Coordinates of C-alpha atoms in Angstrom, one line a residue:
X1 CA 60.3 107.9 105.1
X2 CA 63.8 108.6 104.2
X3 CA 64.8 112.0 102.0
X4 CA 67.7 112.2 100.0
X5 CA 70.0 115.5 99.7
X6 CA 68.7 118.3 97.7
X7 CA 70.2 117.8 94.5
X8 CA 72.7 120.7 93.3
X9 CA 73.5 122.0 90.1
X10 CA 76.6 123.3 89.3
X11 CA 76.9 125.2 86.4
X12 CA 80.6 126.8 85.2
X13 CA 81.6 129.8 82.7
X14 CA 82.5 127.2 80.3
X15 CA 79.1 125.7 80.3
X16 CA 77.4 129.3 79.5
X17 CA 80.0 129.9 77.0
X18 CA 79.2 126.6 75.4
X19 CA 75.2 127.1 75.6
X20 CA 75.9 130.4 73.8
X21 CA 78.1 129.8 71.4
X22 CA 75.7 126.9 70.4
X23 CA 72.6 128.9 70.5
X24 CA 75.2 131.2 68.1
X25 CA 75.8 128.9 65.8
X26 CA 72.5 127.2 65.4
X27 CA 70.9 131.2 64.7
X28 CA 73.4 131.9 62.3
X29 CA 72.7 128.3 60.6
X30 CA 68.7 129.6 60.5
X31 CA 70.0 132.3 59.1
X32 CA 71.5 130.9 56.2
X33 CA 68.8 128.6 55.8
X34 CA 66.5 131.3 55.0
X35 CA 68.5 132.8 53.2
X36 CA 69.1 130.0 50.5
X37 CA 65.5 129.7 50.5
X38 CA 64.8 132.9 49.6
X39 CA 67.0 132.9 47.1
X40 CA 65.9 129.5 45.7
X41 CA 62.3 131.4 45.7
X42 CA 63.6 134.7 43.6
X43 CA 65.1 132.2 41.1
X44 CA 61.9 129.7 40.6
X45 CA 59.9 133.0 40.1
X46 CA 62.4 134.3 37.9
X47 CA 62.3 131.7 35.9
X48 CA 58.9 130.8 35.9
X49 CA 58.6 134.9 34.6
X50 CA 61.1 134.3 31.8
X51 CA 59.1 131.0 30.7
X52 CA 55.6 132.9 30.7
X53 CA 57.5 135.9 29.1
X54 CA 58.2 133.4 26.3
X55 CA 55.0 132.3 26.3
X56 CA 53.0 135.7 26.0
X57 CA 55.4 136.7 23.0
X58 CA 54.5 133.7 20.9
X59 CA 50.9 133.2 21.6
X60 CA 50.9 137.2 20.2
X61 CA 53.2 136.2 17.3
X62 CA 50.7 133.5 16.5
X63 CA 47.9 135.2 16.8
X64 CA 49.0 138.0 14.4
X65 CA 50.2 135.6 11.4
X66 CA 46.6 133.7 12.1
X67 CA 44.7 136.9 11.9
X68 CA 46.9 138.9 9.2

C-alpha cells in the first residue's frame, strides 16, 4: 500500500488577522441586528399602547354619554 506525505498546513499572520477581523465584523453586524430589532419591538409596543390608550378613552367616553 502506498502512503502519501502528511499533509501540512500553513497558516500566516495575515490569515489570523483576516479570521478576526471577520469574526469582528460579523459580531458587530449581530450587534446591530439586535439592536434594530429591539428597537422595531419598543416602537410596535408603543404604538400598539397608544392605539389601546385611544381605545380605553372612548369606550369610557361612550359609556358615560350612554349611562348619563
Amino acid at each position: 500500500m502506498l502512503r502519501r506525505p502528511p499533509t501540512t498546513l500553513q497558516i500566516t499572520a495575515e490569515d489570523i488577522a483576516a479570521y478576526e477581523d471577520r469574526r469582528a465584523s460579523e459580531a458587530l453586524l449581530a450587534a446591530q441586528q439586535a439592536r434594530a430589532a429591539e428597537v422595531a419591538a419598543r416602537a410596535t409596543a408603543a404604538a400598539a399602547a397608544a392605539s389601546h390608550a385611544g381605545v380605553g378613552a372612548g369606550g369610557e367616553a361612550a359609556t358615560q354619554q350612554t349611562t348619563a
